[in-house]
Amino acid sequence: MFIAASLFYSLFALAQTNLKYRLLTGYLLNSNATLTKGKPTLFVFEQEDTFKQVFQQATNTGKRKADAPNFDREMAIGIALAPTKTPPKLSVSRVFVQDSTLTVRYIRMVDTTVTKSPLQSPAQPMLLLSIPKQTVLRTRLVENGKVVQNIKKRDTN
């Protein structure tokens, strides 16, 4: 009986919790944002002021207003790639928490329409999403099934 209870508890403790997310639109990456050269860059924001240091609202979005995250209940996740004249299509595959590790999985696909006729000026491919506020120690970024970045939460003491 004890072994069965221990096994059940270990399965429960290792379970993944899928998170609902919403894509945020109407933002641009600030020109002074620090990017990892040659690799995707992962940003995790728990406060509005740090979010505004990296992302700014686009001024030319037409009638639609930028989707602002509510930092009282949400945190924001940003993924930015290096500027390119042939930007790929990016989509979120899955976001989940397991053992205090937040994992963001996304898919990067070649956009054949842009490959045939590249853009005149480089574009900044990025994904920006908000998730319910979580207490996590590490965040892992997975692109097409391959871990591309791990970041640890910084102490704020």
PDB file of C-alpha atoms in Angstrom:
ATOM      1  CA  MET A   1       0.000   0.000   0.000  1.00  0.00           C
ATOM      2  CA  PHE A   2       2.843   2.382   0.917  1.00  0.00           C
ATOM      3  CA  ILE A   3       4.639   1.683  -2.375  1.00  0.00           C
ATOM      4  CA  ALA A   4       1.457   2.325  -4.380  1.00  0.00           C
ATOM      5  CA  ALA A   5       0.860   5.618  -2.555  1.00  0.00           C
ATOM      6  CA  SER A   6       4.488   6.688  -3.103  1.00  0.00           C
ATOM      7  CA  LEU A   7       4.276   5.861  -6.796  1.00  0.00           C
ATOM      8  CA  PHE A   8       1.025   7.826  -7.157  1.00  0.00           C
ATOM      9  CA  TYR A   9       2.537  10.818  -5.341  1.00  0.00           C
ATOM     10  CA  SER A  10       5.691  10.771  -7.486  1.00  0.00           C
ATOM     11  CA  LEU A  11       3.593  10.750 -10.657  1.00  0.00           C
ATOM     12  CA  PHE A  12       1.537  13.652  -9.335  1.00  0.00           C
ATOM     13  CA  ALA A  13       4.641  15.651  -8.351  1.00  0.00           C
ATOM     14  CA  LEU A  14       6.227  15.189 -11.785  1.00  0.00           C
ATOM     15  CA  ALA A  15       3.077  16.058 -13.705  1.00  0.00           C
ATOM     16  CA  GLN A  16       3.136  18.798 -16.279  1.00  0.00           C
ATOM     17  CA  THR A  17       0.682  21.640 -15.912  1.00  0.00           C
ATOM     18  CA  ASN A  18      -0.322  23.049 -19.285  1.00  0.00           C
ATOM     19  CA  LEU A  19      -0.818  26.814 -19.226  1.00  0.00           C
ATOM     20  CA  LYS A  20      -3.256  28.845 -21.230  1.00  0.00           C
ATOM     21  CA  TYR A  21      -1.594  31.674 -23.085  1.00  0.00           C
ATOM     22  CA  ARG A  22      -2.638  34.572 -25.258  1.00  0.00           C
ATOM     23  CA  LEU A  23      -0.591  36.163 -27.990  1.00  0.00           C
ATOM     24  CA  LEU A  24       0.150  39.843 -27.568  1.00  0.00           C
ATOM     25  CA  THR A  25       0.107  41.956 -30.699  1.00  0.00           C
ATOM     26  CA  GLY A  26       0.988  45.554 -31.459  1.00  0.00           C
ATOM     27  CA  TYR A  27       4.503  45.579 -29.997  1.00  0.00           C
ATOM     28  CA  LEU A  28       7.983  46.167 -31.371  1.00  0.00           C
ATOM     29  CA  LEU A  29      11.341  45.262 -29.908  1.00  0.00           C
ATOM     30  CA  ASN A  30      13.264  48.298 -28.619  1.00  0.00           C
ATOM     31  CA  SER A  31      16.428  48.993 -30.568  1.00  0.00           C
ATOM     32  CA  ASN A  32      18.516  48.867 -27.371  1.00  0.00           C
ATOM     33  CA  ALA A  33      17.244  45.399 -26.325  1.00  0.00           C
ATOM     34  CA  THR A  34      20.040  42.875 -25.774  1.00  0.00           C
ATOM     35  CA  LEU A  35      19.779  39.862 -28.090  1.00  0.00           C
ATOM     36  CA  THR A  36      21.756  36.623 -28.121  1.00  0.00           C
ATOM     37  CA  LYS A  37      23.787  36.675 -31.325  1.00  0.00           C
ATOM     38  CA  GLY A  38      22.836  33.925 -33.767  1.00  0.00           C
ATOM     39  CA  LYS A  39      20.252  32.320 -31.443  1.00  0.00           C
ATOM     40  CA  PRO A  40      16.716  33.060 -30.290  1.00  0.00           C
ATOM     41  CA  THR A  41      16.490  35.248 -27.198  1.00  0.00           C
ATOM     42  CA  LEU A  42      14.014  34.500 -24.424  1.00  0.00           C
ATOM     43  CA  PHE A  43      12.588  37.259 -22.220  1.00  0.00           C
ATOM     44  CA  VAL A  44      10.499  36.668 -19.080  1.00  0.00           C
ATOM     45  CA  PHE A  45       8.714  39.651 -17.542  1.00  0.00           C
ATOM     46  CA  GLU A  46       6.953  39.736 -14.193  1.00  0.00           C
ATOM     47  CA  GLN A  47       6.726  43.541 -13.970  1.00  0.00           C
ATOM     48  CA  GLU A  48       5.547  46.204 -16.369  1.00  0.00           C
ATOM     49  CA  ASP A  49       8.605  48.444 -16.083  1.00  0.00           C
ATOM     50  CA  THR A  50      11.032  45.724 -17.231  1.00  0.00           C
ATOM     51  CA  PHE A  51       8.630  44.798 -20.031  1.00  0.00           C
ATOM     52  CA  LYS A  52       8.597  48.396 -21.292  1.00  0.00           C
ATOM     53  CA  GLN A  53      12.400  48.481 -21.321  1.00  0.00           C
ATOM     54  CA  VAL A  54      12.459  45.751 -23.988  1.00  0.00           C
ATOM     55  CA  PHE A  55       9.149  46.103 -25.869  1.00  0.00           C
ATOM     56  CA  GLN A  56       7.293  49.224 -26.981  1.00  0.00           C
ATOM     57  CA  GLN A  57       3.850  49.671 -28.454  1.00  0.00           C
ATOM     58  CA  ALA A  58       3.860  49.987 -32.222  1.00  0.00           C
ATOM     59  CA  THR A  59       2.564  53.361 -33.341  1.00  0.00           C
ATOM     60  CA  ASN A  60       1.360  52.231 -36.752  1.00  0.00           C
ATOM     61  CA  THR A  61      -1.064  49.402 -35.878  1.00  0.00           C
ATOM     62  CA  GLY A  62      -4.126  50.899 -37.547  1.00  0.00           C
ATOM     63  CA  LYS A  63      -7.380  50.783 -35.586  1.00  0.00           C
ATOM     64  CA  ARG A  64      -6.287  48.009 -33.260  1.00  0.00           C
ATOM     65  CA  LYS A  65      -4.722  48.855 -29.896  1.00  0.00           C
ATOM     66  CA  ALA A  66      -1.813  46.821 -28.509  1.00  0.00           C
ATOM     67  CA  ASP A  67      -2.771  43.914 -26.226  1.00  0.00           C
ATOM     68  CA  ALA A  68      -1.335  44.894 -22.850  1.00  0.00           C
ATOM     69  CA  PRO A  69      -0.570  42.194 -20.282  1.00  0.00           C
ATOM     70  CA  ASN A  70      -2.125  42.601 -16.831  1.00  0.00           C
ATOM     71  CA  PHE A  71       0.919  42.175 -14.596  1.00  0.00           C
ATOM     72  CA  ASP A  72      -1.259  41.791 -11.475  1.00  0.00           C
ATOM     73  CA  ARG A  73      -2.401  38.388 -12.788  1.00  0.00           C
ATOM     74  CA  GLU A  74      -0.104  37.623 -15.729  1.00  0.00           C
ATOM     75  CA  MET A  75       3.505  37.493 -16.762  1.00  0.00           C
ATOM     76  CA  ALA A  76       4.806  38.099 -20.274  1.00  0.00           C
ATOM     77  CA  ILE A  77       7.111  35.893 -22.332  1.00  0.00           C
ATOM     78  CA  GLY A  78       8.978  37.251 -25.346  1.00  0.00           C
ATOM     79  CA  ILE A  79      10.954  35.383 -28.001  1.00  0.00           C
ATOM     80  CA  ALA A  80      13.037  37.435 -30.415  1.00  0.00           C
ATOM     81  CA  LEU A  81      15.162  36.299 -33.343  1.00  0.00           C
ATOM     82  CA  ALA A  82      17.876  38.192 -35.152  1.00  0.00           C
ATOM     83  CA  PRO A  83      16.655  40.680 -37.806  1.00  0.00           C
ATOM     84  CA  THR A  84      16.401  39.132 -41.272  1.00  0.00           C
ATOM     85  CA  LYS A  85      15.073  39.940 -44.738  1.00  0.00           C
ATOM     86  CA  THR A  86      13.440  36.494 -44.877  1.00  0.00           C
ATOM     87  CA  PRO A  87      11.568  36.206 -41.540  1.00  0.00           C
ATOM     88  CA  PRO A  88      10.209  32.765 -40.622  1.00  0.00           C
ATOM     89  CA  LYS A  89       6.695  31.961 -39.457  1.00  0.00           C
ATOM     90  CA  LEU A  90       6.602  31.473 -35.683  1.00  0.00           C
ATOM     91  CA  SER A  91       3.852  29.796 -33.662  1.00  0.00           C
ATOM     92  CA  VAL A  92       3.544  28.670 -30.054  1.00  0.00           C
ATOM     93  CA  SER A  93       3.270  24.914 -29.732  1.00  0.00           C
ATOM     94  CA  ARG A  94       2.869  24.459 -25.985  1.00  0.00           C
ATOM     95  CA  VAL A  95       3.535  26.224 -22.689  1.00  0.00           C
ATOM     96  CA  PHE A  96       3.762  24.195 -19.484  1.00  0.00           C
ATOM     97  CA  VAL A  97       5.280  24.083 -15.987  1.00  0.00           C
ATOM     98  CA  GLN A  98       6.977  21.020 -14.512  1.00  0.00           C
ATOM     99  CA  ASP A  99       9.121  20.926 -11.365  1.00  0.00           C
ATOM    100  CA  SER A 100       9.312  24.744 -11.135  1.00  0.00           C
ATOM    101  CA  THR A 101      10.538  24.924 -14.748  1.00  0.00           C
ATOM    102  CA  LEU A 102       8.505  26.880 -17.272  1.00  0.00           C
ATOM    103  CA  THR A 103       8.882  25.441 -20.772  1.00  0.00           C
ATOM    104  CA  VAL A 104       7.893  27.404 -23.859  1.00  0.00           C
ATOM    105  CA  ARG A 105       7.809  25.297 -27.031  1.00  0.00           C
ATOM    106  CA  TYR A 106       7.445  27.010 -30.387  1.00  0.00           C
ATOM    107  CA  ILE A 107       7.653  26.097 -34.045  1.00  0.00           C
ATOM    108  CA  ARG A 108       9.814  27.960 -36.553  1.00  0.00           C
ATOM    109  CA  MET A 109       8.885  27.371 -40.194  1.00  0.00           C
ATOM    110  CA  VAL A 110      10.314  28.817 -43.391  1.00  0.00           C
ATOM    111  CA  ASP A 111       7.923  31.300 -44.996  1.00  0.00           C
ATOM    112  CA  THR A 112       8.175  30.358 -48.677  1.00  0.00           C
ATOM    113  CA  THR A 113       6.417  33.529 -49.838  1.00  0.00           C
ATOM    114  CA  VAL A 114       9.107  35.703 -48.250  1.00  0.00           C
ATOM    115  CA  THR A 115      11.926  33.372 -49.353  1.00  0.00           C
ATOM    116  CA  LYS A 116      11.029  33.873 -53.023  1.00  0.00           C
ATOM    117  CA  SER A 117      10.897  37.655 -52.675  1.00  0.00           C
ATOM    118  CA  PRO A 118      12.873  38.926 -49.628  1.00  0.00           C
ATOM    119  CA  LEU A 119      11.841  42.089 -47.802  1.00  0.00           C
ATOM    120  CA  GLN A 120      13.504  45.426 -48.637  1.00  0.00           C
ATOM    121  CA  SER A 121      14.641  46.012 -45.053  1.00  0.00           C
ATOM    122  CA  PRO A 122      15.274  43.484 -42.253  1.00  0.00           C
ATOM    123  CA  ALA A 123      12.323  42.563 -40.019  1.00  0.00           C
ATOM    124  CA  GLN A 124      12.518  41.485 -36.387  1.00  0.00           C
ATOM    125  CA  PRO A 125      10.751  38.100 -36.025  1.00  0.00           C
ATOM    126  CA  MET A 126       9.295  37.705 -32.537  1.00  0.00           C
ATOM    127  CA  LEU A 127       6.577  36.108 -30.452  1.00  0.00           C
ATOM    128  CA  LEU A 128       5.064  37.809 -27.432  1.00  0.00           C
ATOM    129  CA  LEU A 129       2.593  36.061 -25.147  1.00  0.00           C
ATOM    130  CA  SER A 130       1.139  36.314 -21.684  1.00  0.00           C
ATOM    131  CA  ILE A 131       0.505  33.472 -19.260  1.00  0.00           C
ATOM    132  CA  PRO A 132      -1.036  33.296 -15.776  1.00  0.00           C
ATOM    133  CA  LYS A 133       1.444  34.413 -13.094  1.00  0.00           C
ATOM    134  CA  GLN A 134       3.688  31.516 -12.051  1.00  0.00           C
ATOM    135  CA  THR A 135       6.426  30.937  -9.501  1.00  0.00           C
ATOM    136  CA  VAL A 136       9.224  29.373 -11.520  1.00  0.00           C
ATOM    137  CA  LEU A 137      12.934  28.945 -10.901  1.00  0.00           C
ATOM    138  CA  ARG A 138      13.982  28.301 -14.501  1.00  0.00           C
ATOM    139  CA  THR A 139      12.580  28.901 -17.961  1.00  0.00           C
ATOM    140  CA  ARG A 140      13.397  26.719 -20.945  1.00  0.00           C
ATOM    141  CA  LEU A 141      12.924  27.711 -24.592  1.00  0.00           C
ATOM    142  CA  VAL A 142      12.399  24.847 -27.052  1.00  0.00           C
ATOM    143  CA  GLU A 143      12.467  25.486 -30.809  1.00  0.00           C
ATOM    144  CA  ASN A 144      11.246  22.651 -33.076  1.00  0.00           C
ATOM    145  CA  GLY A 145      11.948  20.091 -30.340  1.00  0.00           C
ATOM    146  CA  LYS A 146      15.466  21.334 -29.502  1.00  0.00           C
ATOM    147  CA  VAL A 147      16.320  23.250 -26.310  1.00  0.00           C
ATOM    148  CA  VAL A 148      17.856  26.550 -27.439  1.00  0.00           C
ATOM    149  CA  GLN A 149      18.017  28.498 -24.170  1.00  0.00           C
ATOM    150  CA  ASN A 150      17.715  28.030 -20.403  1.00  0.00           C
ATOM    151  CA  ILE A 151      17.502  30.946 -18.017  1.00  0.00           C
ATOM    152  CA  LYS A 152      17.422  30.928 -14.232  1.00  0.00           C
ATOM    153  CA  LYS A 153      15.353  33.348 -12.213  1.00  0.00           C
ATOM    154  CA  ARG A 154      17.447  36.145 -10.767  1.00  0.00           C
ATOM    155  CA  ASP A 155      17.280  36.871  -7.053  1.00  0.00           C
ATOM    156  CA  THR A 156      15.744  40.280  -6.403  1.00  0.00           C
ATOM    157  CA  ASN A 157      17.330  40.751  -2.954  1.00  0.00           C
TER     158      ASN A 157
END
